[in-house]
Amino acid sequence: MRRFAGLSTERLAIRLLDEGDATEFLRYRNLPEVYRYQAWLPGSMDEVRAFCLRNSTEEPFRPSIYTQFAISRKEGDLLIGDIGVILSADGAQAEIGFTLSPGFTRMGYATEAVSAVLGYLFEEVGLHRVHASVDPDNTSSIRLLERLGFRLEGHLIKSYRMRGGWYDDCIFGMLEEEWLSKKDAAAANHENR
Ligand SMILES: CC(C)(COP(=O)(O)OP(=O)(O)OC[C@H]1O[C@@H](n2cnc3c(N)ncnc32)[C@H](O)[C@@H]1OP(=O)(O)O)[C@@H](O)C(=O)NCCC(=O)NCCS
């Protein structure tokens, strides 16, 4: 059984979302400015608790089941955001989604956390490709994806159903080889300084 021991970055700790996160997760995921571009809504406290419990006790990274990472700052245990990953049926690819609690945006936390999770997915889980599906008006998400090295693969017209409406959907992708060459280039750049 695959286990996830957590990830540590310069400022952040990343672990699996668990029952202790339920109240804060429910609070910020229910804010209109947070769910504006997301079809998924957390539901009731009981549903969120059950989701968090399942997430932290069952094996992570199983195909077609969400694994939800919790992001907190090293200096405090408060949940500041989350990252969801769902593997394809054959386990070789994944879709990634990310959310920060509004008080913690524009500080580079999402860049730091998503980058660490991508490193884990490509280098430890061994994925071939990761993609994200984003509303074309969701500019902060698109900036984040481009900063991380994702490529725009396609703009689908009215293909995403959300709260009774149909919305355009931009697919951003990254291959394992792109992740590794970006990492090598960053290391070479660092050595040449
Ligand atoms: C998508 C989302 C996570 C992006 O958050 P974000 O705060 O823009 O991203 P980061 O935390 O990486 O911060 C980057 C910004 O902080 C700035 N910044 C400040 N200090 C920084 C630092 N130390 N390191 C890096 N960036 C820093 C960057 O310049 C950048 O600003 P810019 O976007 O104006 O260029 C956030 O907007 C969100 O939760 N949205 C709602 C949920 C959602 O729609 N999710 C997407 C569904 S797929």
JSON list of C-alpha atoms and ligand atoms in Angstrom, two decimals:
[
{"chain": "A", "resi": 1, "resn": "MET", "atom": "CA", "xyz": [0.00, 0.00, 0.00]},
{"chain": "A", "resi": 2, "resn": "ARG", "atom": "CA", "xyz": [1.33, 3.44, -0.99]},
{"chain": "A", "resi": 3, "resn": "ARG", "atom": "CA", "xyz": [1.75, 5.85, 1.94]},
{"chain": "A", "resi": 4, "resn": "PHE", "atom": "CA", "xyz": [2.25, 9.61, 1.90]},
{"chain": "A", "resi": 5, "resn": "ALA", "atom": "CA", "xyz": [4.65, 10.92, 4.55]},
{"chain": "A", "resi": 6, "resn": "GLY", "atom": "CA", "xyz": [4.09, 14.61, 3.73]},
{"chain": "A", "resi": 7, "resn": "LEU", "atom": "CA", "xyz": [6.16, 17.25, 1.94]},
{"chain": "A", "resi": 8, "resn": "SER", "atom": "CA", "xyz": [8.14, 20.14, 3.31]},
{"chain": "A", "resi": 9, "resn": "THR", "atom": "CA", "xyz": [8.99, 23.33, 1.39]},
{"chain": "A", "resi": 10, "resn": "GLU", "atom": "CA", "xyz": [10.74, 26.50, 2.48]},
{"chain": "A", "resi": 11, "resn": "ARG", "atom": "CA", "xyz": [7.61, 27.93, 4.15]},
{"chain": "A", "resi": 12, "resn": "LEU", "atom": "CA", "xyz": [5.00, 25.18, 3.98]},
{"chain": "A", "resi": 13, "resn": "ALA", "atom": "CA", "xyz": [4.03, 21.74, 5.24]},
{"chain": "A", "resi": 14, "resn": "ILE", "atom": "CA", "xyz": [1.90, 19.60, 2.93]},
{"chain": "A", "resi": 15, "resn": "ARG", "atom": "CA", "xyz": [0.06, 16.53, 4.26]},
{"chain": "A", "resi": 16, "resn": "LEU", "atom": "CA", "xyz": [-3.20, 14.72, 3.62]},
{"chain": "A", "resi": 17, "resn": "LEU", "atom": "CA", "xyz": [-6.37, 16.63, 4.55]},
{"chain": "A", "resi": 18, "resn": "ASP", "atom": "CA", "xyz": [-7.80, 15.03, 7.70]},
{"chain": "A", "resi": 19, "resn": "GLU", "atom": "CA", "xyz": [-10.77, 15.35, 10.07]},
{"chain": "A", "resi": 20, "resn": "GLY", "atom": "CA", "xyz": [-9.09, 18.17, 12.02]},
{"chain": "A", "resi": 21, "resn": "ASP", "atom": "CA", "xyz": [-9.24, 20.33, 8.85]},
{"chain": "A", "resi": 22, "resn": "ALA", "atom": "CA", "xyz": [-12.98, 19.90, 8.29]},
{"chain": "A", "resi": 23, "resn": "THR", "atom": "CA", "xyz": [-14.22, 23.16, 9.89]},
{"chain": "A", "resi": 24, "resn": "GLU", "atom": "CA", "xyz": [-11.70, 25.45, 8.16]},
{"chain": "A", "resi": 25, "resn": "PHE", "atom": "CA", "xyz": [-11.98, 23.60, 4.83]},
{"chain": "A", "resi": 26, "resn": "LEU", "atom": "CA", "xyz": [-15.79, 23.96, 4.91]},
{"chain": "A", "resi": 27, "resn": "ARG", "atom": "CA", "xyz": [-15.51, 27.67, 5.81]},
{"chain": "A", "resi": 28, "resn": "TYR", "atom": "CA", "xyz": [-13.25, 28.87, 2.99]},
{"chain": "A", "resi": 29, "resn": "ARG", "atom": "CA", "xyz": [-14.58, 26.45, 0.33]},
{"chain": "A", "resi": 30, "resn": "ASN", "atom": "CA", "xyz": [-18.07, 27.92, 0.92]},
{"chain": "A", "resi": 31, "resn": "LEU", "atom": "CA", "xyz": [-16.97, 31.51, 0.18]},
{"chain": "A", "resi": 32, "resn": "PRO", "atom": "CA", "xyz": [-18.38, 32.72, -3.18]},
{"chain": "A", "resi": 33, "resn": "GLU", "atom": "CA", "xyz": [-15.05, 34.25, -4.23]},
{"chain": "A", "resi": 34, "resn": "VAL", "atom": "CA", "xyz": [-13.43, 30.83, -3.69]},
{"chain": "A", "resi": 35, "resn": "TYR", "atom": "CA", "xyz": [-15.99, 28.60, -5.47]},
{"chain": "A", "resi": 36, "resn": "ARG", "atom": "CA", "xyz": [-16.78, 31.06, -8.27]},
{"chain": "A", "resi": 37, "resn": "TYR", "atom": "CA", "xyz": [-14.95, 28.94, -10.88]},
{"chain": "A", "resi": 38, "resn": "GLN", "atom": "CA", "xyz": [-15.34, 25.55, -9.18]},
{"chain": "A", "resi": 39, "resn": "ALA", "atom": "CA", "xyz": [-18.26, 23.18, -9.70]},
{"chain": "A", "resi": 40, "resn": "TRP", "atom": "CA", "xyz": [-17.50, 21.22, -6.54]},
{"chain": "A", "resi": 41, "resn": "LEU", "atom": "CA", "xyz": [-19.02, 22.55, -3.30]},
{"chain": "A", "resi": 42, "resn": "PRO", "atom": "CA", "xyz": [-18.25, 21.01, 0.10]},
{"chain": "A", "resi": 43, "resn": "GLY", "atom": "CA", "xyz": [-21.83, 20.16, 1.21]},
{"chain": "A", "resi": 44, "resn": "SER", "atom": "CA", "xyz": [-22.68, 19.62, 4.90]},
{"chain": "A", "resi": 45, "resn": "MET", "atom": "CA", "xyz": [-20.28, 19.38, 7.85]},
{"chain": "A", "resi": 46, "resn": "ASP", "atom": "CA", "xyz": [-21.00, 15.64, 8.10]},
{"chain": "A", "resi": 47, "resn": "GLU", "atom": "CA", "xyz": [-20.14, 15.13, 4.43]},
{"chain": "A", "resi": 48, "resn": "VAL", "atom": "CA", "xyz": [-16.93, 17.13, 4.77]},
{"chain": "A", "resi": 49, "resn": "ARG", "atom": "CA", "xyz": [-15.89, 15.18, 7.89]},
{"chain": "A", "resi": 50, "resn": "ALA", "atom": "CA", "xyz": [-16.53, 11.89, 6.10]},
{"chain": "A", "resi": 51, "resn": "PHE", "atom": "CA", "xyz": [-14.55, 13.08, 3.06]},
{"chain": "A", "resi": 52, "resn": "CYS", "atom": "CA", "xyz": [-11.59, 14.19, 5.25]},
{"chain": "A", "resi": 53, "resn": "LEU", "atom": "CA", "xyz": [-11.67, 10.92, 7.23]},
{"chain": "A", "resi": 54, "resn": "ARG", "atom": "CA", "xyz": [-11.68, 8.81, 4.08]},
{"chain": "A", "resi": 55, "resn": "ASN", "atom": "CA", "xyz": [-8.92, 10.95, 2.58]},
{"chain": "A", "resi": 56, "resn": "SER", "atom": "CA", "xyz": [-6.59, 10.50, 5.56]},
{"chain": "A", "resi": 57, "resn": "THR", "atom": "CA", "xyz": [-7.25, 6.82, 6.29]},
{"chain": "A", "resi": 58, "resn": "GLU", "atom": "CA", "xyz": [-7.58, 5.14, 2.89]},
{"chain": "A", "resi": 59, "resn": "GLU", "atom": "CA", "xyz": [-4.71, 4.55, 0.47]},
{"chain": "A", "resi": 60, "resn": "PRO", "atom": "CA", "xyz": [-3.89, 7.76, -1.47]},
{"chain": "A", "resi": 61, "resn": "PHE", "atom": "CA", "xyz": [-3.43, 8.03, -5.26]},
{"chain": "A", "resi": 62, "resn": "ARG", "atom": "CA", "xyz": [-5.83, 5.27, -6.22]},
{"chain": "A", "resi": 63, "resn": "PRO", "atom": "CA", "xyz": [-7.29, 5.74, -9.73]},
{"chain": "A", "resi": 64, "resn": "SER", "atom": "CA", "xyz": [-10.51, 7.78, -10.03]},
{"chain": "A", "resi": 65, "resn": "ILE", "atom": "CA", "xyz": [-10.59, 8.77, -6.33]},
{"chain": "A", "resi": 66, "resn": "TYR", "atom": "CA", "xyz": [-9.62, 12.24, -5.08]},
{"chain": "A", "resi": 67, "resn": "THR", "atom": "CA", "xyz": [-6.55, 12.62, -2.90]},
{"chain": "A", "resi": 68, "resn": "GLN", "atom": "CA", "xyz": [-6.73, 15.99, -1.13]},
{"chain": "A", "resi": 69, "resn": "PHE", "atom": "CA", "xyz": [-3.58, 17.64, 0.23]},
{"chain": "A", "resi": 70, "resn": "ALA", "atom": "CA", "xyz": [-3.72, 20.15, 3.07]},
{"chain": "A", "resi": 71, "resn": "ILE", "atom": "CA", "xyz": [-1.41, 23.18, 2.95]},
{"chain": "A", "resi": 72, "resn": "SER", "atom": "CA", "xyz": [-0.33, 24.85, 6.17]},
{"chain": "A", "resi": 73, "resn": "ARG", "atom": "CA", "xyz": [2.47, 27.24, 7.08]},
{"chain": "A", "resi": 74, "resn": "LYS", "atom": "CA", "xyz": [5.37, 25.79, 9.04]},
{"chain": "A", "resi": 75, "resn": "GLU", "atom": "CA", "xyz": [4.98, 28.51, 11.65]},
{"chain": "A", "resi": 76, "resn": "GLY", "atom": "CA", "xyz": [1.36, 27.56, 12.47]},
{"chain": "A", "resi": 77, "resn": "ASP", "atom": "CA", "xyz": [-0.91, 24.58, 11.92]},
{"chain": "A", "resi": 78, "resn": "LEU", "atom": "CA", "xyz": [-3.84, 26.53, 10.37]},
{"chain": "A", "resi": 79, "resn": "LEU", "atom": "CA", "xyz": [-5.08, 25.16, 7.07]},
{"chain": "A", "resi": 80, "resn": "ILE", "atom": "CA", "xyz": [-4.37, 27.84, 4.41]},
{"chain": "A", "resi": 81, "resn": "GLY", "atom": "CA", "xyz": [-5.39, 25.89, 1.31]},
{"chain": "A", "resi": 82, "resn": "ASP", "atom": "CA", "xyz": [-5.73, 22.53, -0.38]},
{"chain": "A", "resi": 83, "resn": "ILE", "atom": "CA", "xyz": [-4.72, 20.70, -3.54]},
{"chain": "A", "resi": 84, "resn": "GLY", "atom": "CA", "xyz": [-6.84, 17.95, -5.07]},
{"chain": "A", "resi": 85, "resn": "VAL", "atom": "CA", "xyz": [-5.43, 15.25, -7.34]},
{"chain": "A", "resi": 86, "resn": "ILE", "atom": "CA", "xyz": [-7.37, 12.57, -9.19]},
{"chain": "A", "resi": 87, "resn": "LEU", "atom": "CA", "xyz": [-5.59, 9.84, -11.14]},
{"chain": "A", "resi": 88, "resn": "SER", "atom": "CA", "xyz": [-6.88, 8.47, -14.45]},
{"chain": "A", "resi": 89, "resn": "ALA", "atom": "CA", "xyz": [-8.30, 4.94, -14.53]},
{"chain": "A", "resi": 90, "resn": "ASP", "atom": "CA", "xyz": [-4.90, 3.49, -15.57]},
{"chain": "A", "resi": 91, "resn": "GLY", "atom": "CA", "xyz": [-3.09, 5.49, -12.86]},
{"chain": "A", "resi": 92, "resn": "ALA", "atom": "CA", "xyz": [-0.64, 7.08, -15.35]},
{"chain": "A", "resi": 93, "resn": "GLN", "atom": "CA", "xyz": [-2.05, 10.62, -15.50]},
{"chain": "A", "resi": 94, "resn": "ALA", "atom": "CA", "xyz": [-3.76, 13.03, -13.11]},
{"chain": "A", "resi": 95, "resn": "GLU", "atom": "CA", "xyz": [-5.88, 16.15, -12.96]},
{"chain": "A", "resi": 96, "resn": "ILE", "atom": "CA", "xyz": [-4.84, 18.72, -10.36]},
{"chain": "A", "resi": 97, "resn": "GLY", "atom": "CA", "xyz": [-6.86, 21.51, -8.72]},
{"chain": "A", "resi": 98, "resn": "PHE", "atom": "CA", "xyz": [-5.80, 24.06, -6.10]},
{"chain": "A", "resi": 99, "resn": "THR", "atom": "CA", "xyz": [-7.44, 26.45, -3.68]},
{"chain": "A", "resi": 100, "resn": "LEU", "atom": "CA", "xyz": [-6.10, 28.98, -1.19]},
{"chain": "A", "resi": 101, "resn": "SER", "atom": "CA", "xyz": [-8.05, 30.50, 1.67]},
{"chain": "A", "resi": 102, "resn": "PRO", "atom": "CA", "xyz": [-8.52, 34.19, 0.68]},
{"chain": "A", "resi": 103, "resn": "GLY", "atom": "CA", "xyz": [-6.27, 35.61, 3.43]},
{"chain": "A", "resi": 104, "resn": "PHE", "atom": "CA", "xyz": [-3.29, 33.71, 2.01]},
{"chain": "A", "resi": 105, "resn": "THR", "atom": "CA", "xyz": [-3.30, 34.55, -1.70]},
{"chain": "A", "resi": 106, "resn": "ARG", "atom": "CA", "xyz": [-0.69, 36.61, -3.56]},
{"chain": "A", "resi": 107, "resn": "MET", "atom": "CA", "xyz": [2.21, 35.46, -1.37]},
{"chain": "A", "resi": 108, "resn": "GLY", "atom": "CA", "xyz": [3.49, 32.68, -3.60]},
{"chain": "A", "resi": 109, "resn": "TYR", "atom": "CA", "xyz": [2.09, 29.92, -1.37]},
{"chain": "A", "resi": 110, "resn": "ALA", "atom": "CA", "xyz": [0.18, 28.22, -4.21]},
{"chain": "A", "resi": 111, "resn": "THR", "atom": "CA", "xyz": [3.27, 28.28, -6.46]},
{"chain": "A", "resi": 112, "resn": "GLU", "atom": "CA", "xyz": [5.36, 26.74, -3.68]},
{"chain": "A", "resi": 113, "resn": "ALA", "atom": "CA", "xyz": [2.81, 24.08, -2.72]},
{"chain": "A", "resi": 114, "resn": "VAL", "atom": "CA", "xyz": [1.71, 23.01, -6.22]},
{"chain": "A", "resi": 115, "resn": "SER", "atom": "CA", "xyz": [5.34, 22.83, -7.33]},
{"chain": "A", "resi": 116, "resn": "ALA", "atom": "CA", "xyz": [6.15, 20.46, -4.44]},
{"chain": "A", "resi": 117, "resn": "VAL", "atom": "CA", "xyz": [3.12, 18.28, -5.23]},
{"chain": "A", "resi": 118, "resn": "LEU", "atom": "CA", "xyz": [4.07, 18.15, -8.94]},
{"chain": "A", "resi": 119, "resn": "GLY", "atom": "CA", "xyz": [7.58, 17.04, -7.97]},
{"chain": "A", "resi": 120, "resn": "TYR", "atom": "CA", "xyz": [6.06, 14.27, -5.87]},
{"chain": "A", "resi": 121, "resn": "LEU", "atom": "CA", "xyz": [3.62, 13.18, -8.60]},
{"chain": "A", "resi": 122, "resn": "PHE", "atom": "CA", "xyz": [6.22, 13.05, -11.36]},
{"chain": "A", "resi": 123, "resn": "GLU", "atom": "CA", "xyz": [9.25, 11.84, -9.41]},
{"chain": "A", "resi": 124, "resn": "GLU", "atom": "CA", "xyz": [7.73, 9.55, -6.75]},
{"chain": "A", "resi": 125, "resn": "VAL", "atom": "CA", "xyz": [4.36, 8.41, -8.11]},
{"chain": "A", "resi": 126, "resn": "GLY", "atom": "CA", "xyz": [5.88, 8.29, -11.64]},
{"chain": "A", "resi": 127, "resn": "LEU", "atom": "CA", "xyz": [3.05, 9.99, -13.54]},
{"chain": "A", "resi": 128, "resn": "HIS", "atom": "CA", "xyz": [3.37, 10.59, -17.27]},
{"chain": "A", "resi": 129, "resn": "ARG", "atom": "CA", "xyz": [1.21, 13.75, -17.47]},
{"chain": "A", "resi": 130, "resn": "VAL", "atom": "CA", "xyz": [-0.67, 16.16, -15.19]},
{"chain": "A", "resi": 131, "resn": "HIS", "atom": "CA", "xyz": [-3.37, 18.52, -16.41]},
{"chain": "A", "resi": 132, "resn": "ALA", "atom": "CA", "xyz": [-5.63, 21.22, -15.00]},
{"chain": "A", "resi": 133, "resn": "SER", "atom": "CA", "xyz": [-9.02, 22.40, -16.21]},
{"chain": "A", "resi": 134, "resn": "VAL", "atom": "CA", "xyz": [-9.57, 26.15, -15.75]},
{"chain": "A", "resi": 135, "resn": "ASP", "atom": "CA", "xyz": [-12.19, 28.74, -16.65]},
{"chain": "A", "resi": 136, "resn": "PRO", "atom": "CA", "xyz": [-10.60, 31.22, -19.14]},
{"chain": "A", "resi": 137, "resn": "ASP", "atom": "CA", "xyz": [-11.64, 34.10, -16.83]},
{"chain": "A", "resi": 138, "resn": "ASN", "atom": "CA", "xyz": [-9.83, 32.57, -13.84]},
{"chain": "A", "resi": 139, "resn": "THR", "atom": "CA", "xyz": [-6.74, 34.70, -14.38]},
{"chain": "A", "resi": 140, "resn": "SER", "atom": "CA", "xyz": [-4.94, 33.99, -11.09]},
{"chain": "A", "resi": 141, "resn": "SER", "atom": "CA", "xyz": [-5.16, 30.22, -11.77]},
{"chain": "A", "resi": 142, "resn": "ILE", "atom": "CA", "xyz": [-3.91, 30.66, -15.33]},
{"chain": "A", "resi": 143, "resn": "ARG", "atom": "CA", "xyz": [-1.00, 32.81, -14.11]},
{"chain": "A", "resi": 144, "resn": "LEU", "atom": "CA", "xyz": [-0.17, 30.11, -11.56]},
{"chain": "A", "resi": 145, "resn": "LEU", "atom": "CA", "xyz": [-0.20, 27.33, -14.18]},
{"chain": "A", "resi": 146, "resn": "GLU", "atom": "CA", "xyz": [1.94, 29.31, -16.62]},
{"chain": "A", "resi": 147, "resn": "ARG", "atom": "CA", "xyz": [4.40, 30.22, -13.85]},
{"chain": "A", "resi": 148, "resn": "LEU", "atom": "CA", "xyz": [4.75, 26.50, -13.08]},
{"chain": "A", "resi": 149, "resn": "GLY", "atom": "CA", "xyz": [5.43, 25.64, -16.74]},
{"chain": "A", "resi": 150, "resn": "PHE", "atom": "CA", "xyz": [2.06, 24.25, -17.86]},
{"chain": "A", "resi": 151, "resn": "ARG", "atom": "CA", "xyz": [1.14, 24.65, -21.55]},
{"chain": "A", "resi": 152, "resn": "LEU", "atom": "CA", "xyz": [-2.31, 25.59, -22.84]},
{"chain": "A", "resi": 153, "resn": "GLU", "atom": "CA", "xyz": [-3.47, 22.48, -24.71]},
{"chain": "A", "resi": 154, "resn": "GLY", "atom": "CA", "xyz": [-6.93, 23.53, -25.71]},
{"chain": "A", "resi": 155, "resn": "HIS", "atom": "CA", "xyz": [-9.85, 25.88, -25.17]},
{"chain": "A", "resi": 156, "resn": "LEU", "atom": "CA", "xyz": [-13.11, 23.94, -25.09]},
{"chain": "A", "resi": 157, "resn": "ILE", "atom": "CA", "xyz": [-16.30, 25.84, -25.79]},
{"chain": "A", "resi": 158, "resn": "LYS", "atom": "CA", "xyz": [-19.16, 25.52, -23.28]},
{"chain": "A", "resi": 159, "resn": "SER", "atom": "CA", "xyz": [-17.96, 22.08, -22.20]},
{"chain": "A", "resi": 160, "resn": "TYR", "atom": "CA", "xyz": [-17.99, 22.53, -18.42]},
{"chain": "A", "resi": 161, "resn": "ARG", "atom": "CA", "xyz": [-21.30, 22.28, -16.57]},
{"chain": "A", "resi": 162, "resn": "MET", "atom": "CA", "xyz": [-21.61, 24.28, -13.37]},
{"chain": "A", "resi": 163, "resn": "ARG", "atom": "CA", "xyz": [-24.68, 25.28, -11.36]},
{"chain": "A", "resi": 164, "resn": "GLY", "atom": "CA", "xyz": [-27.04, 24.98, -14.31]},
{"chain": "A", "resi": 165, "resn": "GLY", "atom": "CA", "xyz": [-24.84, 26.75, -16.89]},
{"chain": "A", "resi": 166, "resn": "TRP", "atom": "CA", "xyz": [-22.30, 25.73, -19.53]},
{"chain": "A", "resi": 167, "resn": "TYR", "atom": "CA", "xyz": [-18.86, 27.34, -19.39]},
{"chain": "A", "resi": 168, "resn": "ASP", "atom": "CA", "xyz": [-15.71, 27.36, -21.52]},
{"chain": "A", "resi": 169, "resn": "ASP", "atom": "CA", "xyz": [-12.86, 25.24, -20.20]},
{"chain": "A", "resi": 170, "resn": "CYS", "atom": "CA", "xyz": [-9.12, 25.67, -20.80]},
{"chain": "A", "resi": 171, "resn": "ILE", "atom": "CA", "xyz": [-6.97, 22.57, -20.46]},
{"chain": "A", "resi": 172, "resn": "PHE", "atom": "CA", "xyz": [-3.38, 23.11, -19.33]},
{"chain": "A", "resi": 173, "resn": "GLY", "atom": "CA", "xyz": [-0.95, 20.17, -19.42]},
{"chain": "A", "resi": 174, "resn": "MET", "atom": "CA", "xyz": [2.52, 19.20, -18.37]},
{"chain": "A", "resi": 175, "resn": "LEU", "atom": "CA", "xyz": [4.45, 16.02, -19.26]},
{"chain": "A", "resi": 176, "resn": "GLU", "atom": "CA", "xyz": [6.94, 14.26, -17.00]},
{"chain": "A", "resi": 177, "resn": "GLU", "atom": "CA", "xyz": [9.76, 15.08, -19.46]},
{"chain": "A", "resi": 178, "resn": "GLU", "atom": "CA", "xyz": [8.82, 18.79, -19.38]},
{"chain": "A", "resi": 179, "resn": "TRP", "atom": "CA", "xyz": [8.86, 18.79, -15.58]},
{"chain": "A", "resi": 180, "resn": "LEU", "atom": "CA", "xyz": [12.29, 17.09, -15.51]},
{"chain": "A", "resi": 181, "resn": "SER", "atom": "CA", "xyz": [13.86, 19.39, -18.12]},
{"chain": "A", "resi": 182, "resn": "LYS", "atom": "CA", "xyz": [12.53, 22.45, -16.28]},
{"chain": "A", "resi": 183, "resn": "LYS", "atom": "CA", "xyz": [14.06, 21.10, -13.07]},
{"chain": "A", "resi": 184, "resn": "ASP", "atom": "CA", "xyz": [17.43, 20.40, -14.79]},
{"chain": "A", "resi": 185, "resn": "ALA", "atom": "CA", "xyz": [17.45, 23.90, -16.28]},
{"chain": "A", "resi": 186, "resn": "ALA", "atom": "CA", "xyz": [16.75, 25.45, -12.86]},
{"chain": "A", "resi": 187, "resn": "ALA", "atom": "CA", "xyz": [19.58, 23.39, -11.29]},
{"chain": "A", "resi": 188, "resn": "ALA", "atom": "CA", "xyz": [22.05, 24.38, -14.07]},
{"chain": "A", "resi": 189, "resn": "ASN", "atom": "CA", "xyz": [21.05, 28.03, -13.67]},
{"chain": "A", "resi": 190, "resn": "HIS", "atom": "CA", "xyz": [21.66, 27.79, -9.93]},
{"chain": "A", "resi": 191, "resn": "GLU", "atom": "CA", "xyz": [25.14, 26.21, -10.44]},
{"chain": "A", "resi": 192, "resn": "ASN", "atom": "CA", "xyz": [26.17, 28.94, -12.91]},
{"chain": "A", "resi": 193, "resn": "ARG", "atom": "CA", "xyz": [25.43, 31.76, -10.48]},
{"chain": "B", "resi": 1, "resn": "LIG", "atom": "C1", "xyz": [-5.76, 29.83, -7.92]},
{"chain": "B", "resi": 1, "resn": "LIG", "atom": "C2", "xyz": [-5.14, 30.35, -6.65]},
{"chain": "B", "resi": 1, "resn": "LIG", "atom": "C3", "xyz": [-4.74, 29.20, -5.74]},
{"chain": "B", "resi": 1, "resn": "LIG", "atom": "C4", "xyz": [-3.89, 31.16, -7.04]},
{"chain": "B", "resi": 1, "resn": "LIG", "atom": "O1", "xyz": [-3.39, 31.81, -5.88]},
{"chain": "B", "resi": 1, "resn": "LIG", "atom": "P1", "xyz": [-2.29, 32.97, -5.99]},
{"chain": "B", "resi": 1, "resn": "LIG", "atom": "O2", "xyz": [-2.25, 33.66, -4.68]},
{"chain": "B", "resi": 1, "resn": "LIG", "atom": "O3", "xyz": [-2.53, 33.79, -7.22]},
{"chain": "B", "resi": 1, "resn": "LIG", "atom": "O4", "xyz": [-0.93, 32.17, -6.25]},
{"chain": "B", "resi": 1, "resn": "LIG", "atom": "P2", "xyz": [0.39, 32.21, -5.37]},
{"chain": "B", "resi": 1, "resn": "LIG", "atom": "O5", "xyz": [0.07, 31.88, -3.96]},
{"chain": "B", "resi": 1, "resn": "LIG", "atom": "O6", "xyz": [1.38, 31.36, -6.05]},
{"chain": "B", "resi": 1, "resn": "LIG", "atom": "O7", "xyz": [0.82, 33.73, -5.42]},
{"chain": "B", "resi": 1, "resn": "LIG", "atom": "C5", "xyz": [1.33, 34.27, -6.62]},
{"chain": "B", "resi": 1, "resn": "LIG", "atom": "C6", "xyz": [1.25, 35.77, -6.59]},
{"chain": "B", "resi": 1, "resn": "LIG", "atom": "O8", "xyz": [1.91, 36.23, -5.42]},
{"chain": "B", "resi": 1, "resn": "LIG", "atom": "C7", "xyz": [3.02, 37.06, -5.80]},
{"chain": "B", "resi": 1, "resn": "LIG", "atom": "N1", "xyz": [4.07, 36.77, -4.79]},
{"chain": "B", "resi": 1, "resn": "LIG", "atom": "C8", "xyz": [4.29, 37.50, -3.69]},
{"chain": "B", "resi": 1, "resn": "LIG", "atom": "N2", "xyz": [5.27, 36.96, -2.95]},
{"chain": "B", "resi": 1, "resn": "LIG", "atom": "C9", "xyz": [5.69, 35.86, -3.62]},
{"chain": "B", "resi": 1, "resn": "LIG", "atom": "C10", "xyz": [6.70, 34.90, -3.35]},
{"chain": "B", "resi": 1, "resn": "LIG", "atom": "N3", "xyz": [7.44, 34.92, -2.26]},
{"chain": "B", "resi": 1, "resn": "LIG", "atom": "N4", "xyz": [6.85, 33.89, -4.24]},
{"chain": "B", "resi": 1, "resn": "LIG", "atom": "C11", "xyz": [6.10, 33.82, -5.36]},
{"chain": "B", "resi": 1, "resn": "LIG", "atom": "N5", "xyz": [5.12, 34.72, -5.65]},
{"chain": "B", "resi": 1, "resn": "LIG", "atom": "C12", "xyz": [4.92, 35.74, -4.79]},
{"chain": "B", "resi": 1, "resn": "LIG", "atom": "C13", "xyz": [3.33, 36.69, -7.22]},
{"chain": "B", "resi": 1, "resn": "LIG", "atom": "O9", "xyz": [3.94, 37.78, -7.91]},
{"chain": "B", "resi": 1, "resn": "LIG", "atom": "C14", "xyz": [1.97, 36.38, -7.77]},
{"chain": "B", "resi": 1, "resn": "LIG", "atom": "O10", "xyz": [1.27, 37.55, -8.10]},
{"chain": "B", "resi": 1, "resn": "LIG", "atom": "P3", "xyz": [0.53, 37.69, -9.54]},
{"chain": "B", "resi": 1, "resn": "LIG", "atom": "O11", "xyz": [-0.46, 36.55, -9.64]},
{"chain": "B", "resi": 1, "resn": "LIG", "atom": "O12", "xyz": [-0.11, 39.02, -9.45]},
{"chain": "B", "resi": 1, "resn": "LIG", "atom": "O13", "xyz": [1.58, 37.56, -10.58]},
{"chain": "B", "resi": 1, "resn": "LIG", "atom": "C15", "xyz": [-6.12, 31.29, -5.89]},
{"chain": "B", "resi": 1, "resn": "LIG", "atom": "O14", "xyz": [-6.42, 32.39, -6.70]},
{"chain": "B", "resi": 1, "resn": "LIG", "atom": "C16", "xyz": [-7.44, 30.59, -5.51]},
{"chain": "B", "resi": 1, "resn": "LIG", "atom": "O15", "xyz": [-7.51, 29.86, -4.51]},
{"chain": "B", "resi": 1, "resn": "LIG", "atom": "N6", "xyz": [-8.53, 30.82, -6.29]},
{"chain": "B", "resi": 1, "resn": "LIG", "atom": "C17", "xyz": [-9.86, 30.27, -5.98]},
{"chain": "B", "resi": 1, "resn": "LIG", "atom": "C18", "xyz": [-9.95, 28.80, -6.25]},
{"chain": "B", "resi": 1, "resn": "LIG", "atom": "C19", "xyz": [-9.79, 28.47, -7.71]},
{"chain": "B", "resi": 1, "resn": "LIG", "atom": "O16", "xyz": [-10.40, 29.07, -8.58]},
{"chain": "B", "resi": 1, "resn": "LIG", "atom": "N7", "xyz": [-8.94, 27.46, -7.98]},
{"chain": "B", "resi": 1, "resn": "LIG", "atom": "C20", "xyz": [-8.64, 27.00, -9.31]},
{"chain": "B", "resi": 1, "resn": "LIG", "atom": "C21", "xyz": [-9.52, 25.90, -9.75]},
{"chain": "B", "resi": 1, "resn": "LIG", "atom": "S1", "xyz": [-8.63, 24.92, -10.93]}
]
